[in-house]
Short mmCIF file of C-alpha atoms in Angstrom, two decimals:
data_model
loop_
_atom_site.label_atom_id
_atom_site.label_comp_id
_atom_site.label_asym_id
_atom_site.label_seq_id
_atom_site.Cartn_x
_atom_site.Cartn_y
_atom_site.Cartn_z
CA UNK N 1484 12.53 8.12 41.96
CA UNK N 1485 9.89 10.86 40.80
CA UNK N 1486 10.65 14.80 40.47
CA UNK N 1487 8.90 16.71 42.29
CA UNK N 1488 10.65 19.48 42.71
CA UNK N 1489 13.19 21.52 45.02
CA UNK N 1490 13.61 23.81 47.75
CA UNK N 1491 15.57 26.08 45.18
CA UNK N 1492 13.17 25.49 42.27
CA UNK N 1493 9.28 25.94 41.96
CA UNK N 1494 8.04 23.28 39.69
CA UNK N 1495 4.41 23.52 38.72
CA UNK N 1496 2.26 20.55 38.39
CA UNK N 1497 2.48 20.28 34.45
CA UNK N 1498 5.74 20.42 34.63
CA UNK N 1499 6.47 18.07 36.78
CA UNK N 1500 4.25 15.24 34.87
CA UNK N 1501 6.34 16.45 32.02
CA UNK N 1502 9.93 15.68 33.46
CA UNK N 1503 8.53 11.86 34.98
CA UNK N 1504 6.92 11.07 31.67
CA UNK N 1505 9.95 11.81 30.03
CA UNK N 1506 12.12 9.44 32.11
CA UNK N 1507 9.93 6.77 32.26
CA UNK N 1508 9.59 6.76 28.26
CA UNK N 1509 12.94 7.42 28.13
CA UNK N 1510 12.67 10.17 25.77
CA UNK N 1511 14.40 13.16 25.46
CA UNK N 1512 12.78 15.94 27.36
CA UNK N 1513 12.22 19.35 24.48
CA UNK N 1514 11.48 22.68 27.38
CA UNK N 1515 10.32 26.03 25.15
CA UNK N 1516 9.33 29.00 26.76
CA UNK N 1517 10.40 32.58 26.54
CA UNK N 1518 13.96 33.43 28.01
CA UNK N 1519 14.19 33.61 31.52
CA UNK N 1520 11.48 31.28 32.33
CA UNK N 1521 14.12 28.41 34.04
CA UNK N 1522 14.17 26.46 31.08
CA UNK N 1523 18.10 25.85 31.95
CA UNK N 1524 18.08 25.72 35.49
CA UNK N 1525 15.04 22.53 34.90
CA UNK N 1526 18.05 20.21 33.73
CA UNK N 1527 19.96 21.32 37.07
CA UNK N 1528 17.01 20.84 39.53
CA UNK N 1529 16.44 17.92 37.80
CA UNK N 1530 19.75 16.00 38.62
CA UNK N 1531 19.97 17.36 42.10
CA UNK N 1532 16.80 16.08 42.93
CA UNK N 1533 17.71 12.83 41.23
CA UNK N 1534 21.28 12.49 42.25
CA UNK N 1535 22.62 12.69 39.05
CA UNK N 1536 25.59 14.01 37.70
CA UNK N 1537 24.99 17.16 34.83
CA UNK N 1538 26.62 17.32 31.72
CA UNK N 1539 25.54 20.45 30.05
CA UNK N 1540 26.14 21.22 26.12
CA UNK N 1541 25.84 24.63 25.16
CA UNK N 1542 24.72 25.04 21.94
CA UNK N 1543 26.09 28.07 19.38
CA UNK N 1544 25.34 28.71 15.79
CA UNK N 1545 28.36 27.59 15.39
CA UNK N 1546 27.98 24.23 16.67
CA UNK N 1547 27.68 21.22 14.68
CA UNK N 1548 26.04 17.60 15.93
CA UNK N 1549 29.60 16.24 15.23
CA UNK N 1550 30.82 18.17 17.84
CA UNK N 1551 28.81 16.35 20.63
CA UNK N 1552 30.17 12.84 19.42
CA UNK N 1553 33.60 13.55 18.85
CA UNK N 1554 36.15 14.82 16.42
CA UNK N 1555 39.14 13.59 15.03
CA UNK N 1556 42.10 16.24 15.24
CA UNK N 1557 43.28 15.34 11.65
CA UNK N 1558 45.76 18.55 11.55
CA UNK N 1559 47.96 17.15 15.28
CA UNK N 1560 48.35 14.01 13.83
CA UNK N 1561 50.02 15.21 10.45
CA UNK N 1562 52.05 17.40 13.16
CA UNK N 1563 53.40 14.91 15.30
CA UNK N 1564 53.86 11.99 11.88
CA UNK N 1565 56.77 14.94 10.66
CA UNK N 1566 57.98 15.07 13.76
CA UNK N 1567 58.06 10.88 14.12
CA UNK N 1568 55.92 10.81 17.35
CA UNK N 1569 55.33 7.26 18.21
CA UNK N 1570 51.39 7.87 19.51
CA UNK N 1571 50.60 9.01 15.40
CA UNK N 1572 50.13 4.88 15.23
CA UNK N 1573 47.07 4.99 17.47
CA UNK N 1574 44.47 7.23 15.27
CA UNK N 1575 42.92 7.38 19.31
CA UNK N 1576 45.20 9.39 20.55
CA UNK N 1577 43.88 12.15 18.17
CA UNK N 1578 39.72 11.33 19.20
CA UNK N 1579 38.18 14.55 20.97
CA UNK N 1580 35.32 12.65 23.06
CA UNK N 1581 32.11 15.23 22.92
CA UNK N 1582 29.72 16.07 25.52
CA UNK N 1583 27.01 12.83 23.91
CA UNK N 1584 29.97 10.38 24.26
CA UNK N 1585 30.98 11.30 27.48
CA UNK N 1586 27.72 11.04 28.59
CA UNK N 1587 26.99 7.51 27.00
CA UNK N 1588 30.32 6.53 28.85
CA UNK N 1589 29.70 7.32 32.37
CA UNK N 1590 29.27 4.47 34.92
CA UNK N 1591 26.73 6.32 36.36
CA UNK N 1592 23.22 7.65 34.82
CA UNK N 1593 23.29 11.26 34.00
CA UNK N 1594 21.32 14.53 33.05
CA UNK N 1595 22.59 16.15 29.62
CA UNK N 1596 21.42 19.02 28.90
CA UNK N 1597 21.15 20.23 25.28
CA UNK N 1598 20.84 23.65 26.21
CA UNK N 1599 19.16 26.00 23.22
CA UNK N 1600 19.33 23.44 20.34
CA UNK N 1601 17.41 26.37 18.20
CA UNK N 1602 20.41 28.12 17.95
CA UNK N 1603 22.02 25.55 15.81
CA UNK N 1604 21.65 25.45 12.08
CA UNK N 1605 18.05 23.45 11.15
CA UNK N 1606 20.06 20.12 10.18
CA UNK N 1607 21.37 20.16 13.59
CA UNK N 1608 18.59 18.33 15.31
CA UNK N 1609 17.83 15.98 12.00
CA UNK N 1610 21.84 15.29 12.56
CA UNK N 1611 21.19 13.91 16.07
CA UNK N 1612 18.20 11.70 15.51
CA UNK N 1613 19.94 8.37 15.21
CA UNK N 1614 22.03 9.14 17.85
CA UNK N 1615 19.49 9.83 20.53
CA UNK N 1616 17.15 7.18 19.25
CA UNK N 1617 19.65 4.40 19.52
CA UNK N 1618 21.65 5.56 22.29
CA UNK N 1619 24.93 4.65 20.15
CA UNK N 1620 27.23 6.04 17.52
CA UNK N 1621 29.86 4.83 15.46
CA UNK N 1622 33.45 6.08 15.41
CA UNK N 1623 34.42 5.46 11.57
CA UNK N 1624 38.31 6.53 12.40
CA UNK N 1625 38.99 3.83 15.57
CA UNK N 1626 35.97 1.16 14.15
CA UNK N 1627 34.12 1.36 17.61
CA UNK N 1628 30.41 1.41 18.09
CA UNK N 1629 29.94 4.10 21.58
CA UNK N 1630 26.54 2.32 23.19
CA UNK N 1631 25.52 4.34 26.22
CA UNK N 1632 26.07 2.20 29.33
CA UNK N 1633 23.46 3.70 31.07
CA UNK N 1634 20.70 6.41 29.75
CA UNK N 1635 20.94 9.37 30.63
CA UNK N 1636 18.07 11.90 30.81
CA UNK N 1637 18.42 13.85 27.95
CA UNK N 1638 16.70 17.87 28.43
CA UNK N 1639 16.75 20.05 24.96
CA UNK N 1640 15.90 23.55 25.85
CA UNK N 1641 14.64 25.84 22.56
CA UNK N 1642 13.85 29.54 22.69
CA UNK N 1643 11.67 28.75 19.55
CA UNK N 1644 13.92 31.04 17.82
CA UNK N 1645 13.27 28.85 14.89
CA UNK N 1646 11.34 25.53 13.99
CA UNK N 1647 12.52 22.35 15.05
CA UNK N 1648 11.67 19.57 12.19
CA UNK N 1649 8.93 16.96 12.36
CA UNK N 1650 11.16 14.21 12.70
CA UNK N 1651 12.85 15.41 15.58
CA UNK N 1652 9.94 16.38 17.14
CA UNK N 1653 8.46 13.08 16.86
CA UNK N 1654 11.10 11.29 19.27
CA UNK N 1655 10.71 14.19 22.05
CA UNK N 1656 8.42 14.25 25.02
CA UNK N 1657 7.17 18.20 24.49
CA UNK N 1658 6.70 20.65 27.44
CA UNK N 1659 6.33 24.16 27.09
CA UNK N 1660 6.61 27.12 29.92
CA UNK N 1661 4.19 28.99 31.07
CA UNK N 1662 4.46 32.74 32.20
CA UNK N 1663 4.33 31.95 35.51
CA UNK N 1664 0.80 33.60 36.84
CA UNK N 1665 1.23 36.45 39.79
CA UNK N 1666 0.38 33.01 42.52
CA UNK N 1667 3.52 31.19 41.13
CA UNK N 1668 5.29 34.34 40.98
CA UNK N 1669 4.98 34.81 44.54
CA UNK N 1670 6.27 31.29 45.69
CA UNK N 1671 9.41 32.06 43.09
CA UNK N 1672 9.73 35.24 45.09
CA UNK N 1673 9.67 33.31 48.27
CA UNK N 1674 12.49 31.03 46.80
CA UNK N 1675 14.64 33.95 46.11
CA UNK N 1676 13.68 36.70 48.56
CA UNK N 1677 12.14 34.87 51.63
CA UNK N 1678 10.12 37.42 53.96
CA UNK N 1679 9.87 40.64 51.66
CA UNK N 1680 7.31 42.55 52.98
CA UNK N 1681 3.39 42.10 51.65
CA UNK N 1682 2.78 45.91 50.78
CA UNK N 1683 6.01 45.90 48.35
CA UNK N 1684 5.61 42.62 46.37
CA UNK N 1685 2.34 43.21 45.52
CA UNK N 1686 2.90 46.73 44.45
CA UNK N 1687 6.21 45.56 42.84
CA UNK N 1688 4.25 42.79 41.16
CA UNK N 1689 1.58 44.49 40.02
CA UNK N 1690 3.85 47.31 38.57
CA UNK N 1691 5.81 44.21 36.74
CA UNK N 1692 2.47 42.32 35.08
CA UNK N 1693 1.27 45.78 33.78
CA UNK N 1694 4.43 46.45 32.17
CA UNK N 1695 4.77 43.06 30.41
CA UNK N 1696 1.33 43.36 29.21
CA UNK N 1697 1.62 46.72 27.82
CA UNK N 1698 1.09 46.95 24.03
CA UNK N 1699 3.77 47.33 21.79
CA UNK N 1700 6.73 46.19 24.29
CA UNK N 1701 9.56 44.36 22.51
CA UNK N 1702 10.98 42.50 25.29
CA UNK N 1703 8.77 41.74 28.31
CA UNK N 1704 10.70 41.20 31.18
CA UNK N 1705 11.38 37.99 32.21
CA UNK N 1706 11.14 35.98 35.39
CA UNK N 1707 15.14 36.38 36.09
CA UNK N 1708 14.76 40.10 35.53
CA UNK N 1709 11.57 40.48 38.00
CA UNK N 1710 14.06 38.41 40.85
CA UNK N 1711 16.81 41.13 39.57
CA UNK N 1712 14.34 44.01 40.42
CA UNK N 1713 12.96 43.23 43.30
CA UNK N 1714 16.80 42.33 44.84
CA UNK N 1715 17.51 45.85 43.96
CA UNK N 1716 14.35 47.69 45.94
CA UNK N 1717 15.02 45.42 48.61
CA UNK N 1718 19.04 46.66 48.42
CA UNK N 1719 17.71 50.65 48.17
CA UNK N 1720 15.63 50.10 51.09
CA UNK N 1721 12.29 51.09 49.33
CA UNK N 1722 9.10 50.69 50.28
CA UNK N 1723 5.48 50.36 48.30
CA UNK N 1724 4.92 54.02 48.82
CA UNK N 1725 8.22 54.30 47.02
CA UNK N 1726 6.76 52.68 43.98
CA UNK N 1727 3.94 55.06 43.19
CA UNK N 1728 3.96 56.62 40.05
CA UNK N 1729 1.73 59.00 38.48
CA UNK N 1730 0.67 60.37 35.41
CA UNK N 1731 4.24 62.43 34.66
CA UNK N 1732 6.25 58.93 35.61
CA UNK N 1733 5.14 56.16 33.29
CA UNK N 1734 8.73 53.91 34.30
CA UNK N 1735 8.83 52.17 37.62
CA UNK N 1736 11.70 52.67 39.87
CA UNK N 1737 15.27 50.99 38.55
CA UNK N 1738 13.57 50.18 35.39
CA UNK N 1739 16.77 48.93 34.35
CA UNK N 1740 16.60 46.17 35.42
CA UNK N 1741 13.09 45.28 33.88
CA UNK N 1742 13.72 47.01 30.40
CA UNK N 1743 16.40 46.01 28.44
CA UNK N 1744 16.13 48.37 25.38
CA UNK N 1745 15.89 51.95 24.30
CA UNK N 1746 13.12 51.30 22.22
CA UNK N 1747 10.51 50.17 25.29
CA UNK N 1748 11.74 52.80 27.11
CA UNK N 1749 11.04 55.16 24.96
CA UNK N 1750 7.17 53.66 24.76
CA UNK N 1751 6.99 54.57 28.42
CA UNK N 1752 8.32 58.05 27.95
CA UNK N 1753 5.65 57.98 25.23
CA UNK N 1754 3.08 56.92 27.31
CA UNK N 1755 3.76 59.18 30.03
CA UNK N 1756 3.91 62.46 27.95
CA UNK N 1757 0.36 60.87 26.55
CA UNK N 1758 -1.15 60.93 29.83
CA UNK N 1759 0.14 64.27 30.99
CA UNK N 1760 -1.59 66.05 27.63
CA UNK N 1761 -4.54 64.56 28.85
CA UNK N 1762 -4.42 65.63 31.88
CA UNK N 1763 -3.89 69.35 31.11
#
């Protein structure tokens, strides 16, 4: 069973090699790529198309590896010992399973999705190496070695917010995102927003490549956002004449949806007051 794809979910070429190579070597998966480039919603196409169940681990700078293996609840033991609980005699009453073990466990294969491992702390991935390597862990407290019963396909999603170390990088089948070019774009668009009207996407898309390529822009908008935008022209009813802007207006229509700081919208406003003192 190959990915190729869904009906919900444009998969480019590359990208698809990427996901099959990575099952077959049975490698974990590592997706970069700007925010909003459906890094995350990969892991999700990925077991629908495959039939397989999801487990998804969100990852927080708070996390720690630990965490996805399990943790012993040292503090409820102590609790329920003072209060003479007979379950304090089995230390696995008081094992957290974590989102690694439960997917090692399952009867069936699954997807687990390590979504934005860069967010961790930089031992975080060097923590996991053995674990994903092996496909097993050992839980010191009960004596138990957790094998996985079947192997799941493993996705890591990074923002490249930071490095990820050698090591870790070594074991990983890479694949980064694209920007998806204005001829992708448009079969995303037909995904989302099937039978907008010729005149308006390719004003609207035009308008939206221009922007992210303008100099000096701190956040370029992202493939979500574009979907976002073009919902809302479609919602006001507005049309490719709608979208024209001249000289005085450097900001499309509903820019808020595109822009998502004051800084980049004041580079517009910049831009615009540029282009009417040149005009005068």
């Amino acid at each position: 069973m190959k990915f190729q794809g869904t009906k919900d979910y444009v998969a480019t070429e590359d990208l698809t090699i990427a996901v099959n190579a990575a099952v077959a070597l049975e490698r974990p998966l590592l997706v970069k790529g700007e925010p909003g480039t459906g890094k995350t919603e990969l892991a999700r196409q990925v077991a629908d198309a495959l039939g397989m169940r999801m487990i998804e681990w969100n990852i927080k700078s708070t996390t720690r590896a630990q965490q996805g293996l399990y943790e012993y609840d040292a503090v409820s033991r102590l609790r329920d010992s003072q209060l003479g609980e007979e379950k304090v005699h089995d230390v696995s009453n008081y094992i957290r399973r974590g989102k690694l073990w439960e997917a090692f466990a399952s009867d069936e294969r699954v997807v687990l999705l390590i979504d934005e491992i860069d967010k961790a702390d930089i031992e975080f991935p060097n923590d996991l190496l053995q674990e994903l390597d092996k496909m097993e862990f050992h839980v010191y407290e009960t004596g138990e070695t957790v094998a996985a019963v079947n192997r799941p396909v493993v996705i890591i999603t990074s923002n490249n917010e930071k490095e990820l170390p050698d090591a870790f990088l070594r074991r990983c089948f890479f694949h980064y995102i694209r920007f998806p070019d204005e001829a992708t774009m448009r079969k995303i668009v037909e995904v989302h927003h099937p039978g907008i009207k010729e005149s308006l996407l390719t004003t609207a898309l035009t308008q939206f490549y221009e922007l992210r390529e303008t100099s000096g822009l701190k956040k370029k908008p992202s493939t979500s956002e574009v979907l976002d935008w073009l919902k809302l022209l479609l919602a006001e009813d507005l049309t490719a004449e709608d979208l024209k802007r001249d000289g005085a207006n450097a900001l499309p229509k509903l820019h808020g949806a595109l822009l998502k700081n004051e800084q980049d919208v004041h580079l517009f406003e910049r831009l615009a007051f540029m282009a009417r003192a040149q005009n005068r």
